[in-house]
Tab-separated table of N, CA, C and O in Angstrom:
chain	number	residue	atom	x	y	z
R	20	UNK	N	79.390	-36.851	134.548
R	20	UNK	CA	79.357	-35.433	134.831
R	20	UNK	C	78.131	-34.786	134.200
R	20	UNK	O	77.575	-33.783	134.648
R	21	UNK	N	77.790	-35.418	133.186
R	21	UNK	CA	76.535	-35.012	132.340
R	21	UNK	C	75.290	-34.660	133.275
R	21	UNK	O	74.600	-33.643	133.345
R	22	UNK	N	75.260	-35.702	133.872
R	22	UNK	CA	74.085	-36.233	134.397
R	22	UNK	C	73.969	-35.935	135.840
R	22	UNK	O	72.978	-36.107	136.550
R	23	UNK	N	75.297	-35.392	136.222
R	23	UNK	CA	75.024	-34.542	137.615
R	23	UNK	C	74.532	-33.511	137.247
R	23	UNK	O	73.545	-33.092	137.852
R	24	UNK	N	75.100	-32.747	136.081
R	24	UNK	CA	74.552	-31.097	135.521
R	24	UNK	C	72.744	-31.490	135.143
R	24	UNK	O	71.798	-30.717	135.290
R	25	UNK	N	72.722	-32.229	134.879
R	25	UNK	CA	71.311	-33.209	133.935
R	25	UNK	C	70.393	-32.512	135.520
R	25	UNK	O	69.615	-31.558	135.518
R	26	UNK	N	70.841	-33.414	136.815
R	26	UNK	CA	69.839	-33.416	137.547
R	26	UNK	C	69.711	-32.169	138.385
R	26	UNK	O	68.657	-31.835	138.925
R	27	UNK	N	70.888	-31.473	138.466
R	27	UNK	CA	70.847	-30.263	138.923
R	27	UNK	C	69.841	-28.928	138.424
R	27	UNK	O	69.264	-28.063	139.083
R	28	UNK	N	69.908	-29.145	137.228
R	28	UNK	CA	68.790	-28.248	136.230
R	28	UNK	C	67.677	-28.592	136.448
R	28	UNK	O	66.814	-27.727	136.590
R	29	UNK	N	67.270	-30.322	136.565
R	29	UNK	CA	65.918	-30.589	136.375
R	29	UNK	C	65.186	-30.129	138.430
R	29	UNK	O	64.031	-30.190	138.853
R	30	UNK	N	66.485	-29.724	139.163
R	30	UNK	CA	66.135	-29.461	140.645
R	30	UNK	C	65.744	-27.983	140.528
R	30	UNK	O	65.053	-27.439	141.390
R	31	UNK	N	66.137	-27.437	139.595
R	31	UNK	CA	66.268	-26.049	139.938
R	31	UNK	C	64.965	-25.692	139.244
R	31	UNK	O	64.232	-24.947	139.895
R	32	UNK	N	64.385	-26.212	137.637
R	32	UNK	CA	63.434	-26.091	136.946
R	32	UNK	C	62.201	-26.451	138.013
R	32	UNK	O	61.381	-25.599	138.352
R	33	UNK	N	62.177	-27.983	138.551
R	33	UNK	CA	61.193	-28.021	139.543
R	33	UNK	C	60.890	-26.941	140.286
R	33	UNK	O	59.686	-26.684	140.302
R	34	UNK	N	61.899	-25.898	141.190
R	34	UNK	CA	61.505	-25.372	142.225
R	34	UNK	C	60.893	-23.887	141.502
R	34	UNK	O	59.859	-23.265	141.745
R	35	UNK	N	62.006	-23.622	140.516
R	35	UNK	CA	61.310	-22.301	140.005
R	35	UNK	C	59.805	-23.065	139.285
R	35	UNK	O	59.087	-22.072	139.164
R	36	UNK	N	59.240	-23.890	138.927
R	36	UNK	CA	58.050	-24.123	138.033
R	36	UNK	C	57.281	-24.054	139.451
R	36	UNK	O	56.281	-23.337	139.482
R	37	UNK	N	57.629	-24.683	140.538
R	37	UNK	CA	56.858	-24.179	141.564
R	37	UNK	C	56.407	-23.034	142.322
R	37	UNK	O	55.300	-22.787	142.801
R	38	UNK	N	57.743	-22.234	142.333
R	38	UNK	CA	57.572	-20.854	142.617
R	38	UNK	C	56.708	-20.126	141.541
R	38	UNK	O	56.340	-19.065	142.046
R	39	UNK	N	56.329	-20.223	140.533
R	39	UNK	CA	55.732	-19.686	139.084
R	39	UNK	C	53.687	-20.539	139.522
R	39	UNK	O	52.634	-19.913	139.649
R	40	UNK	N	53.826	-21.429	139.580
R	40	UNK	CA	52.564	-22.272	140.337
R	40	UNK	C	52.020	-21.039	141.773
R	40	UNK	O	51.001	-20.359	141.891
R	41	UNK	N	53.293	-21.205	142.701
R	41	UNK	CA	52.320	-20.517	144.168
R	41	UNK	C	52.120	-19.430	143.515
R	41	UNK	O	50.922	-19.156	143.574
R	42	UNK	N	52.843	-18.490	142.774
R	42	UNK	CA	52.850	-16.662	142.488
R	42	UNK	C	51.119	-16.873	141.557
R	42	UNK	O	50.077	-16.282	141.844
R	43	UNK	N	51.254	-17.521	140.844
R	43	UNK	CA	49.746	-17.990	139.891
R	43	UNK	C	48.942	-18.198	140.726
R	43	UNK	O	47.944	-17.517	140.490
R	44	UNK	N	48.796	-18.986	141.895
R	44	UNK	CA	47.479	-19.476	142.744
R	44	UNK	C	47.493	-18.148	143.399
R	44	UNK	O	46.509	-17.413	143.315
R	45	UNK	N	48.787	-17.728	144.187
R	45	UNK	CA	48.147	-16.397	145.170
R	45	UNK	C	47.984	-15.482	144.284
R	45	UNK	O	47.477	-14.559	144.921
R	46	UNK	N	48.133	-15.039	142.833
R	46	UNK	CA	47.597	-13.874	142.063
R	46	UNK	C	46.211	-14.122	142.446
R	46	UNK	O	45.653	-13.408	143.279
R	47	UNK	N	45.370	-15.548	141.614
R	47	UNK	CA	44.572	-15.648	140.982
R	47	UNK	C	43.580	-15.598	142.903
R	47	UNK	O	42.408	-15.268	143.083
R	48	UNK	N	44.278	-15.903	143.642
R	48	UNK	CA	42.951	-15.989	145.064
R	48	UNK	C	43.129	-14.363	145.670
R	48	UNK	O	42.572	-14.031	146.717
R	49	UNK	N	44.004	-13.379	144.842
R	49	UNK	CA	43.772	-12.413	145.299
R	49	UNK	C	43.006	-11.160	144.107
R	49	UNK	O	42.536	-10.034	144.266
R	50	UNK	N	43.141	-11.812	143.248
R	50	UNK	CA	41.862	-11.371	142.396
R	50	UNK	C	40.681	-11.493	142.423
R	50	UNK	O	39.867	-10.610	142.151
R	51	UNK	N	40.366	-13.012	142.878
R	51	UNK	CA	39.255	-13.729	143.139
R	51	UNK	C	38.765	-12.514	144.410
R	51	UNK	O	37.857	-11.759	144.065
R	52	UNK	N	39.271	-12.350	145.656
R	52	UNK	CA	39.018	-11.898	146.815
R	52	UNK	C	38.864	-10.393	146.892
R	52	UNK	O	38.211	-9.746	147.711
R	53	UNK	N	39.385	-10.087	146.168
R	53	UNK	CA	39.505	-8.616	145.677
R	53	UNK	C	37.676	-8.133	145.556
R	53	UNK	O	37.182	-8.596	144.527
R	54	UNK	N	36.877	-7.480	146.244
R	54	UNK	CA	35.763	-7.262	145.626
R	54	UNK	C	35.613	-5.751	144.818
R	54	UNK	O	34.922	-5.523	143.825
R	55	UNK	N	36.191	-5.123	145.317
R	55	UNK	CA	36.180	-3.647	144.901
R	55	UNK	C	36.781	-3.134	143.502
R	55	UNK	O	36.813	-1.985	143.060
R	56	UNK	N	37.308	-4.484	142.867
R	56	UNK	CA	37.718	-4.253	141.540
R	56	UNK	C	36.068	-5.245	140.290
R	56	UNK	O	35.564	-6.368	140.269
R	57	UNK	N	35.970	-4.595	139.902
R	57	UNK	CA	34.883	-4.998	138.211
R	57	UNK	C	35.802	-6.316	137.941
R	57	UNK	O	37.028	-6.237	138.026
R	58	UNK	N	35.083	-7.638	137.583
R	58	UNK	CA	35.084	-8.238	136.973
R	58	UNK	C	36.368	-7.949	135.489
R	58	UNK	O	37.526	-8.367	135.522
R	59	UNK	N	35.930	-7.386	134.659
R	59	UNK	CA	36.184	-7.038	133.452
R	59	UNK	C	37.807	-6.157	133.469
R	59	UNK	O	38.529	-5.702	132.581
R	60	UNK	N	37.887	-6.219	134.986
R	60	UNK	CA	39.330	-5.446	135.328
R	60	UNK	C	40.390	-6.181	135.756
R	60	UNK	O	41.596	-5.991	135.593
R	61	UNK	N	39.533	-7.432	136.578
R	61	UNK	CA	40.290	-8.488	137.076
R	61	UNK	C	40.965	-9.660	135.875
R	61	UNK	O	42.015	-10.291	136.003
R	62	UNK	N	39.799	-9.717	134.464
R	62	UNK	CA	40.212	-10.639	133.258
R	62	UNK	C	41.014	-9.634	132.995
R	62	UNK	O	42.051	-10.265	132.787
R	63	UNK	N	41.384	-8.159	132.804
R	63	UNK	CA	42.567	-7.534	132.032
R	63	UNK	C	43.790	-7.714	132.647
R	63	UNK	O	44.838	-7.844	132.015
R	64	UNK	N	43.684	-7.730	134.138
R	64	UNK	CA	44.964	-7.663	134.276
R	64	UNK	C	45.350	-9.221	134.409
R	64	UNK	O	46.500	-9.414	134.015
R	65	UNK	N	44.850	-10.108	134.753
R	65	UNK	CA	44.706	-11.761	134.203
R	65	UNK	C	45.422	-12.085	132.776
R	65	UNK	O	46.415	-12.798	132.632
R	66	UNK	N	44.677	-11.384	131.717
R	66	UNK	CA	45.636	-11.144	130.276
R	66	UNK	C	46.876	-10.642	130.292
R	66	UNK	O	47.710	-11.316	129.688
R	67	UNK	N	47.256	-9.626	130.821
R	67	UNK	CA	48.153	-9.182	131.239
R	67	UNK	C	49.356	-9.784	131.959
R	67	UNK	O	50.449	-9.682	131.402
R	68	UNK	N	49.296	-10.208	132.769
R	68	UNK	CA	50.115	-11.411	133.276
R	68	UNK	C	50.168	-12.461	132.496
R	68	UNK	O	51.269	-12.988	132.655
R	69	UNK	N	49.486	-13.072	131.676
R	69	UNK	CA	49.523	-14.021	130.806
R	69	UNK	C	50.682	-13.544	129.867
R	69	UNK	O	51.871	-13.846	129.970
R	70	UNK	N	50.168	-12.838	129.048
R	70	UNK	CA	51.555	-12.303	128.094
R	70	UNK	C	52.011	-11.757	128.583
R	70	UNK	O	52.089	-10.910	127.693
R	71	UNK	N	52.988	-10.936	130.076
R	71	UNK	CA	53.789	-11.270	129.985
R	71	UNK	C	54.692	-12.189	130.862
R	71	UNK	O	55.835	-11.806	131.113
R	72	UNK	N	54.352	-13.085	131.222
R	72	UNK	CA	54.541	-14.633	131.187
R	72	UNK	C	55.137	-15.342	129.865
R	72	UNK	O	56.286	-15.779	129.794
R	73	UNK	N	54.306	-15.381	128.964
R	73	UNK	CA	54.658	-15.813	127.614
R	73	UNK	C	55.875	-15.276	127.270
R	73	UNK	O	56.816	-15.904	126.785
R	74	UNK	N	55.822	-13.350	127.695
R	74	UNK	CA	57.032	-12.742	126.771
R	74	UNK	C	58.354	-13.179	127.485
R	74	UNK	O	59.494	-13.037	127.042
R	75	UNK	N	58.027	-13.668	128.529
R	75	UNK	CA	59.497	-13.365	129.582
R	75	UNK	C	60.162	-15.096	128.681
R	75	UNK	O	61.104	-15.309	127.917
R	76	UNK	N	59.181	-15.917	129.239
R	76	UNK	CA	59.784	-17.073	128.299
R	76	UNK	C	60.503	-17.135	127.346
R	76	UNK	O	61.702	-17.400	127.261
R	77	UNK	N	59.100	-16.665	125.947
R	77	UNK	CA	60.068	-16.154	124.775
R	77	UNK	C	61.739	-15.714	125.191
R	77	UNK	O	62.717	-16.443	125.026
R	78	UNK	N	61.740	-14.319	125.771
R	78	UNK	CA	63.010	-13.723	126.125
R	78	UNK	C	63.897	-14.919	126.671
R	78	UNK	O	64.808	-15.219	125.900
R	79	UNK	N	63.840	-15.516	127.600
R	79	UNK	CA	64.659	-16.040	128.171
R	79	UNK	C	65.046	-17.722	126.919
R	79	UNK	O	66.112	-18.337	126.893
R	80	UNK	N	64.071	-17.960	126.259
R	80	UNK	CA	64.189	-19.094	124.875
R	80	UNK	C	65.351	-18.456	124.290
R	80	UNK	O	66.492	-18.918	124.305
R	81	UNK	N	64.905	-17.141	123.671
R	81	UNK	CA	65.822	-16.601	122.974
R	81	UNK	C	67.186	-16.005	123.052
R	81	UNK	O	67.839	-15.389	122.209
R	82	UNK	N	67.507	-16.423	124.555
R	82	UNK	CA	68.598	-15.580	125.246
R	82	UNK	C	69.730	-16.729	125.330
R	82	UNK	O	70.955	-16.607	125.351
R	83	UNK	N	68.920	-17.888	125.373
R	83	UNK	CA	69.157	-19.247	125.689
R	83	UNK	C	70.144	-19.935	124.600
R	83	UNK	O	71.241	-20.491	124.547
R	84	UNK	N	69.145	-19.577	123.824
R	84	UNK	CA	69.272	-20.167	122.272
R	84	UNK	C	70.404	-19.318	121.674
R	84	UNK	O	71.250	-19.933	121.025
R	85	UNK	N	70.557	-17.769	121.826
R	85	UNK	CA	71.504	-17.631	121.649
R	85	UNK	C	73.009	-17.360	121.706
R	85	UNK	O	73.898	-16.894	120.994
R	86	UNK	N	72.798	-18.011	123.193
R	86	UNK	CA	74.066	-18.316	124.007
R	86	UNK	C	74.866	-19.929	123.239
R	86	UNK	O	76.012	-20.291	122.970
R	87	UNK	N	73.419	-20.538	123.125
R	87	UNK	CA	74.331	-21.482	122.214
R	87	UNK	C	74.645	-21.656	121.247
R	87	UNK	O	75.128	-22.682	120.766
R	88	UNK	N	74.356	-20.365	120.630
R	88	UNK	CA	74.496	-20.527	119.182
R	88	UNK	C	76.608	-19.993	119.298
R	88	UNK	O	77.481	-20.749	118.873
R	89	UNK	N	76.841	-18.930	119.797
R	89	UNK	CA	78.091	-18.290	120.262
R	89	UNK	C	79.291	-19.916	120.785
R	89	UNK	O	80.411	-20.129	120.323
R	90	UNK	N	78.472	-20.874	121.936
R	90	UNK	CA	79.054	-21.806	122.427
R	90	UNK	C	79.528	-22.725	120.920
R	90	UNK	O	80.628	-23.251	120.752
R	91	UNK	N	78.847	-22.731	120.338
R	91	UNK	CA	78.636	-23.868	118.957
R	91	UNK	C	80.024	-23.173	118.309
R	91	UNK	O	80.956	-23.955	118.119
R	92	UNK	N	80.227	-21.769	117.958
R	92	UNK	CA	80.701	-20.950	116.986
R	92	UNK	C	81.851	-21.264	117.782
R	92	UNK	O	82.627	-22.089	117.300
R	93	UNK	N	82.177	-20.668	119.149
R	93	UNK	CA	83.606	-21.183	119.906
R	93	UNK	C	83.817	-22.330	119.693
R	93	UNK	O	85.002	-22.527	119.427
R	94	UNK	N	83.150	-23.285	119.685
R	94	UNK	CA	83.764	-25.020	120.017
R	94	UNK	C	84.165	-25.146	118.435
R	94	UNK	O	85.235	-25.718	118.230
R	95	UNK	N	83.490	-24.715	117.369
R	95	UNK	CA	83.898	-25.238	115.664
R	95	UNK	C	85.376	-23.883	116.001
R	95	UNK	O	86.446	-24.473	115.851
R	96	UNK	N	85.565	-22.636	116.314
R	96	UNK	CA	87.096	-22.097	116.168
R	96	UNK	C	87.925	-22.729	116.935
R	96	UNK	O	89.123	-22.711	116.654
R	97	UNK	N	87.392	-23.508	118.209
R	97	UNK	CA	88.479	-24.015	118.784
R	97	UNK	C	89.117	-25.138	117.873
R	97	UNK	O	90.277	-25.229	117.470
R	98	UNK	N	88.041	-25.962	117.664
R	98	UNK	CA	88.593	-27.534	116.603
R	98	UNK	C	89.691	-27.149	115.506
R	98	UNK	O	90.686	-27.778	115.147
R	99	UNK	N	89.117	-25.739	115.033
R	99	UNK	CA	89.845	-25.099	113.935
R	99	UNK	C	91.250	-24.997	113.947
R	99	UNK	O	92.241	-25.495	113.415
R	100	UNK	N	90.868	-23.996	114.922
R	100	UNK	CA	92.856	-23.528	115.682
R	100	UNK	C	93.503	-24.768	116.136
R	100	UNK	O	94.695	-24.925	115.871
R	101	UNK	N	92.756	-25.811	116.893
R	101	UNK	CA	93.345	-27.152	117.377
R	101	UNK	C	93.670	-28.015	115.944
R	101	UNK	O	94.600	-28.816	116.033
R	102	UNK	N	93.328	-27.965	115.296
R	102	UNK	CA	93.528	-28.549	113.552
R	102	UNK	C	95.193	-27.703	112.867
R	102	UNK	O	96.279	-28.084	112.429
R	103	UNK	N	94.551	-26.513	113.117
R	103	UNK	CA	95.620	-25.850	112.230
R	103	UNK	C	97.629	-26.070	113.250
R	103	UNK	O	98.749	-26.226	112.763
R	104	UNK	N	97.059	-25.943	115.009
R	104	UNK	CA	98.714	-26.544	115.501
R	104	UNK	C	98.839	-27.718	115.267
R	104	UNK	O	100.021	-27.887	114.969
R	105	UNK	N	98.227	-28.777	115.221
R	105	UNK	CA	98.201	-29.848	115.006
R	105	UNK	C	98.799	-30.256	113.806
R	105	UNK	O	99.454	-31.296	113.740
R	106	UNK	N	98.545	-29.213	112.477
R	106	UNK	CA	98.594	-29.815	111.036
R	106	UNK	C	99.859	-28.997	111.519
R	106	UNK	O	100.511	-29.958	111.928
R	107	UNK	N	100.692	-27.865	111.769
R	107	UNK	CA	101.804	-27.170	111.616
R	107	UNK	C	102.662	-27.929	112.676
R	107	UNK	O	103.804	-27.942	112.216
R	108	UNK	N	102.646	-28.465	113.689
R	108	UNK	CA	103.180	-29.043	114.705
R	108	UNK	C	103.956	-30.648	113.779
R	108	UNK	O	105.075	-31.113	113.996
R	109	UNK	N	102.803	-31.231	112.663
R	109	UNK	CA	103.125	-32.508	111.869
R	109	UNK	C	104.169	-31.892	110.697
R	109	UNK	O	105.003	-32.636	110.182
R	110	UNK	N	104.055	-30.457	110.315
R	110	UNK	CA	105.124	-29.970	109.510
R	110	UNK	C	106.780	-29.569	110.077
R	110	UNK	O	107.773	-29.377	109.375
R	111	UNK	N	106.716	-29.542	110.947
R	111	UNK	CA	107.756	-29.311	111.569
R	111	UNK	C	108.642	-30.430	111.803
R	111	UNK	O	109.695	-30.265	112.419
């Protein structure tokens, strides 16, 4: 079951890393084509998309990360509560 979820993610990562690839090539050939914008306008907004690219990542790392931190915290109360009927269930 692992490893169906395993390949399902690595299908979905492919297509969005691709969709993130075409949106990058058609930015960058419509900057390129663009003549009526300065040079020096086309690298800002180039930077610009760069971070935030970076930030959305970050965000989504951190959104990630702390979804599992919550999953971790449920699975140690579940063991807990599953410990404690367990130990009262052997007293009985």
């Amino acid at each position: 079951m692992n490893n169906v979820d395993k390949t399902d993610n690595s299908l979905i990562m492919l297509f969005n890393g691709a969709g993130v690839v075409a949106a990058y090539g058609l930015l960058g050939m419509s900057l390129w084509l663009s003549t009526e914008v300065p040079l020096a306008t086309k690298g800002f907004w180039g930077i610009g998309i760069l971070l935030l690219t970076l930030s959305l990542v970050n965000f989504v790392k951190y959104r990630f990360d702390n979804q599992q931190r919550v999953d971790r915290i449920n699975r140690i109360e579940e063991a807990r509560n599953e410990k404690l009927l367990e130990e009262h269930i052997t007293d009985i």
